């Protein structure tokens, strides 16, 4: 291992064991304000995990609310109610536009309908489901072309089915029934949607119960290849209960990763698929509503609701390859010394939200479990250096800009891939300008030999007079 890799490894190990931070967000009159786990309620712009700005949607008193922070969750702006409804899902696109789907009760028909709205344009909300059946539990994701992909559960002749529709600049596609597995009596629910490698496929995952099957419980998925939906695949099937699936929100940067409730051991447990081996661990009570964020084979953040200790709690399990695998786990109640029920987790990378309390008003809290790559540590310990990368993620070219305390600073900059291998180094002579304290470097995604590097996550490290600063940068195709 080179000296640079050893330095990077030391920074990482020091930061892995940093204590998580948690903060109050707001209150809600709904005990399930952050439910359910199939839809994404906390996001950063275009999935950028290291953003200071974090967005949240939740529901309270049959209204959908939006709230955000610009300081990594320490303080939160005043929440805004933008529509009647419950169970919202959220995404923020490349340009920072906020997209929301939710279920709205139509008093005329007596049914729920699924609506979609971009909060940053002048167009009114769009009825996506447009059906006579009950349409509930939507989820959505926005692709790089700014097309919204929306899925939901709908009652068709007494049996729930999974449907999909896209919205491109206000124009809806035809409604497509995703669920095509099993008998006519099969019941489907809790669809979750995301984008994965290869080729930025749109994946939809859901639970199916078909009592006519020898193994009636199934976790199923389909993906969209170009304009075609490929046949249904099964991730799990059993005669014991499988339910409440959820997909990772990774925007096409990684392969399929998911989670669900699994009772094949005789006890309801959180099961995690893809990304890293293992995940949850056996518990004595019921493990419910699992959520996951994972990046390749390097790190994972796993959370689920648990009642093993006689009260409702949220458990976590954290994985980092360079820290030896599963390096930390436990409960939020113990970690933050909380003495009331904690439920309905929802996560984006290391960021987690949940609903807390047993009497009105209920509280929504946020926790930052930090990234084991040194970014949060350097932000807190070194305030003299300004360090930015834009655009991030990037495809062709990105600008790495930082400020040095003086023109005499000895600065080096290196870029590593996710395995710790040195991918690109920039000579000091290219960085230090005696007439300027602000240095700007452009990186085109190539290595030291001019060869284009593959799509993925990279780490940019500045060494400023032996003080290290590290930031993640994501290269797209």
PDB file of N, CA and C in Angstrom, residues 330-411:
ATOM      1  N   UNK A 330     -26.894  -1.287  16.139  1.00  0.00           N
ATOM      2  CA  UNK A 330     -27.556  -1.102  17.415  1.00  0.00           C
ATOM      3  C   UNK A 330     -28.919  -0.482  17.230  1.00  0.00           C
ATOM      4  N   UNK A 331     -29.415   0.209  18.264  1.00  0.00           N
ATOM      5  CA  UNK A 331     -30.724   0.833  18.198  1.00  0.00           C
ATOM      6  C   UNK A 331     -30.604   2.329  18.413  1.00  0.00           C
ATOM      7  N   UNK A 332     -31.530   3.086  17.822  1.00  0.00           N
ATOM      8  CA  UNK A 332     -31.541   4.530  18.005  1.00  0.00           C
ATOM      9  C   UNK A 332     -31.862   4.888  19.446  1.00  0.00           C
ATOM     10  N   UNK A 333     -32.727   4.115  20.058  1.00  0.00           N
ATOM     11  CA  UNK A 333     -33.111   4.371  21.447  1.00  0.00           C
ATOM     12  C   UNK A 333     -31.881   4.384  22.354  1.00  0.00           C
ATOM     13  N   UNK A 334     -31.008   3.401  22.172  1.00  0.00           N
ATOM     14  CA  UNK A 334     -29.790   3.322  22.978  1.00  0.00           C
ATOM     15  C   UNK A 334     -28.761   4.361  22.536  1.00  0.00           C
ATOM     16  N   UNK A 335     -28.633   4.546  21.226  1.00  0.00           N
ATOM     17  CA  UNK A 335     -27.612   5.458  20.704  1.00  0.00           C
ATOM     18  C   UNK A 335     -27.861   6.900  21.123  1.00  0.00           C
ATOM     19  N   UNK A 336     -29.128   7.342  21.054  1.00  0.00           N
ATOM     20  CA  UNK A 336     -29.456   8.739  21.337  1.00  0.00           C
ATOM     21  C   UNK A 336     -30.177   8.938  22.673  1.00  0.00           C
ATOM     22  N   UNK A 337     -30.293   7.849  23.461  1.00  0.00           N
ATOM     23  CA  UNK A 337     -30.946   7.924  24.778  1.00  0.00           C
ATOM     24  C   UNK A 337     -32.375   8.444  24.649  1.00  0.00           C
ATOM     25  N   UNK A 338     -33.153   7.830  23.766  1.00  0.00           N
ATOM     26  CA  UNK A 338     -34.549   8.212  23.517  1.00  0.00           C
ATOM     27  C   UNK A 338     -35.452   7.328  24.370  1.00  0.00           C
ATOM     28  N   UNK A 339     -36.468   7.920  24.988  1.00  0.00           N
ATOM     29  CA  UNK A 339     -37.321   7.150  25.899  1.00  0.00           C
ATOM     30  C   UNK A 339     -38.773   7.106  25.445  1.00  0.00           C
ATOM     31  N   UNK A 340     -39.022   7.163  24.136  1.00  0.00           N
ATOM     32  CA  UNK A 340     -40.377   7.049  23.615  1.00  0.00           C
ATOM     33  C   UNK A 340     -40.347   6.266  22.303  1.00  0.00           C
ATOM     34  N   UNK A 341     -41.500   5.818  21.799  1.00  0.00           N
ATOM     35  CA  UNK A 341     -41.522   4.993  20.588  1.00  0.00           C
ATOM     36  C   UNK A 341     -40.911   5.709  19.383  1.00  0.00           C
ATOM     37  N   UNK A 342     -40.176   4.933  18.552  1.00  0.00           N
ATOM     38  CA  UNK A 342     -39.524   5.436  17.345  1.00  0.00           C
ATOM     39  C   UNK A 342     -39.939   4.523  16.200  1.00  0.00           C
ATOM     40  N   UNK A 343     -40.419   5.073  15.091  1.00  0.00           N
ATOM     41  CA  UNK A 343     -40.978   4.212  14.044  1.00  0.00           C
ATOM     42  C   UNK A 343     -40.815   4.835  12.651  1.00  0.00           C
ATOM     43  N   UNK A 344     -41.080   4.001  11.650  1.00  0.00           N
ATOM     44  CA  UNK A 344     -41.141   4.368  10.231  1.00  0.00           C
ATOM     45  C   UNK A 344     -39.871   5.074   9.748  1.00  0.00           C
ATOM     46  N   UNK A 345     -38.751   4.326   9.661  1.00  0.00           N
ATOM     47  CA  UNK A 345     -37.516   4.926   9.143  1.00  0.00           C
ATOM     48  C   UNK A 345     -37.589   5.154   7.636  1.00  0.00           C
ATOM     49  N   UNK A 346     -36.849   6.153   7.172  1.00  0.00           N
ATOM     50  CA  UNK A 346     -36.668   6.404   5.742  1.00  0.00           C
ATOM     51  C   UNK A 346     -35.288   7.022   5.579  1.00  0.00           C
ATOM     52  N   UNK A 347     -34.508   6.558   4.597  1.00  0.00           N
ATOM     53  CA  UNK A 347     -33.112   6.990   4.538  1.00  0.00           C
ATOM     54  C   UNK A 347     -32.682   7.375   3.131  1.00  0.00           C
ATOM     55  N   UNK A 348     -31.620   8.157   3.101  1.00  0.00           N
ATOM     56  CA  UNK A 348     -30.922   8.530   1.868  1.00  0.00           C
ATOM     57  C   UNK A 348     -29.442   8.568   2.209  1.00  0.00           C
ATOM     58  N   UNK A 349     -28.704   7.544   1.785  1.00  0.00           N
ATOM     59  CA  UNK A 349     -27.312   7.461   2.187  1.00  0.00           C
ATOM     60  C   UNK A 349     -27.205   7.347   3.694  1.00  0.00           C
ATOM     61  N   UNK A 350     -26.380   8.197   4.297  1.00  0.00           N
ATOM     62  CA  UNK A 350     -26.185   8.189   5.750  1.00  0.00           C
ATOM     63  C   UNK A 350     -27.244   8.983   6.480  1.00  0.00           C
ATOM     64  N   UNK A 351     -28.177   9.597   5.751  1.00  0.00           N
ATOM     65  CA  UNK A 351     -29.204  10.439   6.365  1.00  0.00           C
ATOM     66  C   UNK A 351     -30.458   9.620   6.650  1.00  0.00           C
ATOM     67  N   UNK A 352     -31.023   9.793   7.835  1.00  0.00           N
ATOM     68  CA  UNK A 352     -32.183   9.018   8.276  1.00  0.00           C
ATOM     69  C   UNK A 352     -33.223   9.946   8.898  1.00  0.00           C
ATOM     70  N   UNK A 353     -34.498   9.687   8.621  1.00  0.00           N
ATOM     71  CA  UNK A 353     -35.586  10.360   9.332  1.00  0.00           C
ATOM     72  C   UNK A 353     -36.521   9.307   9.909  1.00  0.00           C
ATOM     73  N   UNK A 354     -37.288   9.710  10.931  1.00  0.00           N
ATOM     74  CA  UNK A 354     -38.264   8.814  11.524  1.00  0.00           C
ATOM     75  C   UNK A 354     -39.329   9.629  12.255  1.00  0.00           C
ATOM     76  N   UNK A 355     -40.428   8.956  12.637  1.00  0.00           N
ATOM     77  CA  UNK A 355     -41.484   9.563  13.443  1.00  0.00           C
ATOM     78  C   UNK A 355     -41.341   9.074  14.875  1.00  0.00           C
ATOM     79  N   UNK A 356     -41.533   9.982  15.822  1.00  0.00           N
ATOM     80  CA  UNK A 356     -41.266   9.656  17.219  1.00  0.00           C
ATOM     81  C   UNK A 356     -42.377  10.179  18.126  1.00  0.00           C
ATOM     82  N   UNK A 357     -42.682   9.419  19.198  1.00  0.00           N
ATOM     83  CA  UNK A 357     -43.630   9.872  20.211  1.00  0.00           C
ATOM     84  C   UNK A 357     -44.842   8.977  20.323  1.00  0.00           C
ATOM     85  N   UNK A 358     -45.590   9.120  21.434  1.00  0.00           N
ATOM     86  CA  UNK A 358     -46.793   8.325  21.649  1.00  0.00           C
ATOM     87  C   UNK A 358     -48.036   9.164  21.872  1.00  0.00           C
ATOM     88  N   UNK A 359     -47.903  10.491  21.941  1.00  0.00           N
ATOM     89  CA  UNK A 359     -49.061  11.383  22.038  1.00  0.00           C
ATOM     90  C   UNK A 359     -48.853  12.561  21.089  1.00  0.00           C
ATOM     91  N   UNK A 360     -49.955  13.214  20.710  1.00  0.00           N
ATOM     92  CA  UNK A 360     -49.886  14.391  19.842  1.00  0.00           C
ATOM     93  C   UNK A 360     -49.200  15.552  20.570  1.00  0.00           C
ATOM     94  N   UNK A 361     -48.439  16.385  19.822  1.00  0.00           N
ATOM     95  CA  UNK A 361     -48.039  16.165  18.424  1.00  0.00           C
ATOM     96  C   UNK A 361     -46.836  15.223  18.368  1.00  0.00           C
ATOM     97  N   UNK A 362     -46.765  14.417  17.314  1.00  0.00           N
ATOM     98  CA  UNK A 362     -45.632  13.538  17.115  1.00  0.00           C
ATOM     99  C   UNK A 362     -44.464  14.339  16.515  1.00  0.00           C
ATOM    100  N   UNK A 363     -43.273  13.843  16.701  1.00  0.00           N
ATOM    101  CA  UNK A 363     -42.085  14.551  16.226  1.00  0.00           C
ATOM    102  C   UNK A 363     -41.428  13.804  15.071  1.00  0.00           C
ATOM    103  N   UNK A 364     -40.811  14.551  14.174  1.00  0.00           N
ATOM    104  CA  UNK A 364     -39.969  13.986  13.127  1.00  0.00           C
ATOM    105  C   UNK A 364     -38.531  14.368  13.455  1.00  0.00           C
ATOM    106  N   UNK A 365     -37.662  13.371  13.456  1.00  0.00           N
ATOM    107  CA  UNK A 365     -36.248  13.604  13.745  1.00  0.00           C
ATOM    108  C   UNK A 365     -35.387  13.189  12.558  1.00  0.00           C
ATOM    109  N   UNK A 366     -34.186  13.757  12.528  1.00  0.00           N
ATOM    110  CA  UNK A 366     -33.194  13.493  11.477  1.00  0.00           C
ATOM    111  C   UNK A 366     -31.889  13.076  12.136  1.00  0.00           C
ATOM    112  N   UNK A 367     -31.223  12.069  11.583  1.00  0.00           N
ATOM    113  CA  UNK A 367     -29.906  11.656  12.066  1.00  0.00           C
ATOM    114  C   UNK A 367     -28.933  11.564  10.903  1.00  0.00           C
ATOM    115  N   UNK A 368     -27.717  11.988  11.149  1.00  0.00           N
ATOM    116  CA  UNK A 368     -26.638  11.881  10.176  1.00  0.00           C
ATOM    117  C   UNK A 368     -25.649  10.854  10.714  1.00  0.00           C
ATOM    118  N   UNK A 369     -25.614   9.674  10.078  1.00  0.00           N
ATOM    119  CA  UNK A 369     -24.702   8.620  10.500  1.00  0.00           C
ATOM    120  C   UNK A 369     -23.314   8.765   9.885  1.00  0.00           C
ATOM    121  N   UNK A 370     -23.107   9.839   9.149  1.00  0.00           N
ATOM    122  CA  UNK A 370     -21.823  10.246   8.616  1.00  0.00           C
ATOM    123  C   UNK A 370     -21.270   9.250   7.605  1.00  0.00           C
ATOM    124  N   UNK A 371     -20.422   9.787   6.746  1.00  0.00           N
ATOM    125  CA  UNK A 371     -19.820   8.998   5.680  1.00  0.00           C
ATOM    126  C   UNK A 371     -18.416   8.587   6.075  1.00  0.00           C
ATOM    127  N   UNK A 372     -18.097   7.311   6.014  1.00  0.00           N
ATOM    128  CA  UNK A 372     -16.785   6.858   6.458  1.00  0.00           C
ATOM    129  C   UNK A 372     -15.712   7.122   5.417  1.00  0.00           C
ATOM    130  N   UNK A 373     -15.698   8.343   4.866  1.00  0.00           N
ATOM    131  CA  UNK A 373     -14.650   8.713   3.920  1.00  0.00           C
ATOM    132  C   UNK A 373     -14.068  10.075   4.268  1.00  0.00           C
ATOM    133  N   UNK A 374     -14.357  10.559   5.491  1.00  0.00           N
ATOM    134  CA  UNK A 374     -13.649  11.715   5.985  1.00  0.00           C
ATOM    135  C   UNK A 374     -14.256  13.058   5.716  1.00  0.00           C
ATOM    136  N   UNK A 375     -15.302  13.161   4.902  1.00  0.00           N
ATOM    137  CA  UNK A 375     -15.821  14.464   4.517  1.00  0.00           C
ATOM    138  C   UNK A 375     -16.361  15.230   5.705  1.00  0.00           C
ATOM    139  N   UNK A 376     -17.216  14.603   6.517  1.00  0.00           N
ATOM    140  CA  UNK A 376     -17.800  15.313   7.634  1.00  0.00           C
ATOM    141  C   UNK A 376     -16.739  15.704   8.654  1.00  0.00           C
ATOM    142  N   UNK A 377     -15.760  14.833   8.859  1.00  0.00           N
ATOM    143  CA  UNK A 377     -14.715  15.128   9.816  1.00  0.00           C
ATOM    144  C   UNK A 377     -13.917  16.350   9.377  1.00  0.00           C
ATOM    145  N   UNK A 378     -13.560  16.410   8.105  1.00  0.00           N
ATOM    146  CA  UNK A 378     -12.768  17.539   7.639  1.00  0.00           C
ATOM    147  C   UNK A 378     -13.577  18.820   7.656  1.00  0.00           C
ATOM    148  N   UNK A 379     -14.875  18.753   7.391  1.00  0.00           N
ATOM    149  CA  UNK A 379     -15.700  19.951   7.443  1.00  0.00           C
ATOM    150  C   UNK A 379     -15.705  20.546   8.840  1.00  0.00           C
ATOM    151  N   UNK A 380     -15.702  19.694   9.872  1.00  0.00           N
ATOM    152  CA  UNK A 380     -15.795  20.209  11.223  1.00  0.00           C
ATOM    153  C   UNK A 380     -14.439  20.657  11.765  1.00  0.00           C
ATOM    154  N   UNK A 381     -13.364  20.005  11.338  1.00  0.00           N
ATOM    155  CA  UNK A 381     -12.071  20.279  11.933  1.00  0.00           C
ATOM    156  C   UNK A 381     -11.279  21.374  11.227  1.00  0.00           C
ATOM    157  N   UNK A 382     -11.532  21.582   9.950  1.00  0.00           N
ATOM    158  CA  UNK A 382     -10.741  22.538   9.196  1.00  0.00           C
ATOM    159  C   UNK A 382     -11.664  23.531   8.517  1.00  0.00           C
ATOM    160  N   UNK A 383     -11.726  24.742   9.053  1.00  0.00           N
ATOM    161  CA  UNK A 383     -12.650  25.748   8.532  1.00  0.00           C
ATOM    162  C   UNK A 383     -11.951  26.754   7.619  1.00  0.00           C
ATOM    163  N   UNK A 384     -10.637  26.620   7.427  1.00  0.00           N
ATOM    164  CA  UNK A 384      -9.896  27.642   6.690  1.00  0.00           C
ATOM    165  C   UNK A 384      -9.855  27.384   5.206  1.00  0.00           C
ATOM    166  N   UNK A 385     -10.292  26.219   4.761  1.00  0.00           N
ATOM    167  CA  UNK A 385     -10.199  25.882   3.349  1.00  0.00           C
ATOM    168  C   UNK A 385     -11.580  25.675   2.757  1.00  0.00           C
ATOM    169  N   UNK A 386     -11.887  26.412   1.700  1.00  0.00           N
ATOM    170  CA  UNK A 386     -13.131  26.232   0.969  1.00  0.00           C
ATOM    171  C   UNK A 386     -12.881  25.236  -0.148  1.00  0.00           C
ATOM    172  N   UNK A 387     -13.763  24.227  -0.295  1.00  0.00           N
ATOM    173  CA  UNK A 387     -13.513  23.116  -1.201  1.00  0.00           C
ATOM    174  C   UNK A 387     -14.834  22.765  -1.867  1.00  0.00           C
ATOM    175  N   UNK A 388     -14.899  22.899  -3.184  1.00  0.00           N
ATOM    176  CA  UNK A 388     -16.134  22.591  -3.893  1.00  0.00           C
ATOM    177  C   UNK A 388     -15.816  21.857  -5.187  1.00  0.00           C
ATOM    178  N   UNK A 389     -16.774  21.032  -5.619  1.00  0.00           N
ATOM    179  CA  UNK A 389     -16.678  20.317  -6.892  1.00  0.00           C
ATOM    180  C   UNK A 389     -17.992  20.503  -7.619  1.00  0.00           C
ATOM    181  N   UNK A 390     -17.962  21.068  -8.812  1.00  0.00           N
ATOM    182  CA  UNK A 390     -19.190  21.319  -9.574  1.00  0.00           C
ATOM    183  C   UNK A 390     -18.897  21.253 -11.073  1.00  0.00           C
ATOM    184  N   UNK A 391     -19.767  20.581 -11.844  1.00  0.00           N
ATOM    185  CA  UNK A 391     -20.932  19.835 -11.356  1.00  0.00           C
ATOM    186  C   UNK A 391     -20.526  18.525 -10.700  1.00  0.00           C
ATOM    187  N   UNK A 392     -21.396  18.024  -9.862  1.00  0.00           N
ATOM    188  CA  UNK A 392     -21.164  16.769  -9.169  1.00  0.00           C
ATOM    189  C   UNK A 392     -22.514  16.129  -8.838  1.00  0.00           C
ATOM    190  N   UNK A 393     -22.851  15.044  -9.555  1.00  0.00           N
ATOM    191  CA  UNK A 393     -22.095  14.228 -10.491  1.00  0.00           C
ATOM    192  C   UNK A 393     -21.792  14.971 -11.801  1.00  0.00           C
ATOM    193  N   UNK A 394     -20.808  14.445 -12.577  1.00  0.00           N
ATOM    194  CA  UNK A 394     -20.456  15.055 -13.850  1.00  0.00           C
ATOM    195  C   UNK A 394     -20.272  13.971 -14.903  1.00  0.00           C
ATOM    196  N   UNK A 395     -20.313  14.395 -16.171  1.00  0.00           N
ATOM    197  CA  UNK A 395     -20.135  13.453 -17.276  1.00  0.00           C
ATOM    198  C   UNK A 395     -18.843  13.702 -18.044  1.00  0.00           C
ATOM    199  N   UNK A 396     -18.577  14.950 -18.404  1.00  0.00           N
ATOM    200  CA  UNK A 396     -17.424  15.269 -19.247  1.00  0.00           C
ATOM    201  C   UNK A 396     -16.340  16.036 -18.504  1.00  0.00           C
ATOM    202  N   UNK A 397     -16.745  17.013 -17.681  1.00  0.00           N
ATOM    203  CA  UNK A 397     -15.771  17.899 -17.053  1.00  0.00           C
ATOM    204  C   UNK A 397     -16.339  18.445 -15.749  1.00  0.00           C
ATOM    205  N   UNK A 398     -15.492  18.500 -14.724  1.00  0.00           N
ATOM    206  CA  UNK A 398     -15.912  19.103 -13.469  1.00  0.00           C
ATOM    207  C   UNK A 398     -14.829  20.043 -12.961  1.00  0.00           C
ATOM    208  N   UNK A 399     -15.257  21.064 -12.229  1.00  0.00           N
ATOM    209  CA  UNK A 399     -14.347  22.079 -11.713  1.00  0.00           C
ATOM    210  C   UNK A 399     -14.140  21.864 -10.214  1.00  0.00           C
ATOM    211  N   UNK A 400     -12.887  21.627  -9.826  1.00  0.00           N
ATOM    212  CA  UNK A 400     -12.522  21.453  -8.426  1.00  0.00           C
ATOM    213  C   UNK A 400     -11.889  22.756  -7.965  1.00  0.00           C
ATOM    214  N   UNK A 401     -12.547  23.413  -7.029  1.00  0.00           N
ATOM    215  CA  UNK A 401     -12.116  24.748  -6.607  1.00  0.00           C
ATOM    216  C   UNK A 401     -11.918  24.758  -5.094  1.00  0.00           C
ATOM    217  N   UNK A 402     -10.797  25.347  -4.669  1.00  0.00           N
ATOM    218  CA  UNK A 402     -10.535  25.430  -3.243  1.00  0.00           C
ATOM    219  C   UNK A 402      -9.740  26.686  -2.925  1.00  0.00           C
ATOM    220  N   UNK A 403      -9.774  27.044  -1.650  1.00  0.00           N
ATOM    221  CA  UNK A 403      -9.113  28.254  -1.186  1.00  0.00           C
ATOM    222  C   UNK A 403      -8.005  27.875  -0.230  1.00  0.00           C
ATOM    223  N   UNK A 404      -6.811  28.448  -0.432  1.00  0.00           N
ATOM    224  CA  UNK A 404      -5.674  28.197   0.441  1.00  0.00           C
ATOM    225  C   UNK A 404      -5.491  29.376   1.380  1.00  0.00           C
ATOM    226  N   UNK A 405      -5.030  29.131   2.598  1.00  0.00           N
ATOM    227  CA  UNK A 405      -4.856  30.223   3.553  1.00  0.00           C
ATOM    228  C   UNK A 405      -3.842  31.266   3.109  1.00  0.00           C
ATOM    229  N   UNK A 406      -2.843  30.872   2.322  1.00  0.00           N
ATOM    230  CA  UNK A 406      -1.832  31.821   1.856  1.00  0.00           C
ATOM    231  C   UNK A 406      -1.251  31.337   0.552  1.00  0.00           C
ATOM    232  N   UNK A 407      -0.592  32.240  -0.140  1.00  0.00           N
ATOM    233  CA  UNK A 407       0.009  31.880  -1.427  1.00  0.00           C
ATOM    234  C   UNK A 407       1.198  30.947  -1.258  1.00  0.00           C
ATOM    235  N   UNK A 408       1.695  30.782  -0.001  1.00  0.00           N
ATOM    236  CA  UNK A 408       2.840  29.912   0.249  1.00  0.00           C
ATOM    237  C   UNK A 408       2.420  28.484   0.588  1.00  0.00           C
ATOM    238  N   UNK A 409       1.140  28.221   0.547  1.00  0.00           N
ATOM    239  CA  UNK A 409       0.662  26.888   0.873  1.00  0.00           C
ATOM    240  C   UNK A 409       1.196  25.856  -0.102  1.00  0.00           C
ATOM    241  N   UNK A 410       1.611  24.726   0.438  1.00  0.00           N
ATOM    242  CA  UNK A 410       2.056  23.611  -0.387  1.00  0.00           C
ATOM    243  C   UNK A 410       0.879  22.647  -0.537  1.00  0.00           C
ATOM    244  N   UNK A 411       0.268  22.649  -1.709  1.00  0.00           N
ATOM    245  CA  UNK A 411      -0.959  21.902  -1.936  1.00  0.00           C
ATOM    246  C   UNK A 411      -0.727  20.823  -2.981  1.00  0.00           C
TER     247      UNK A 411
END
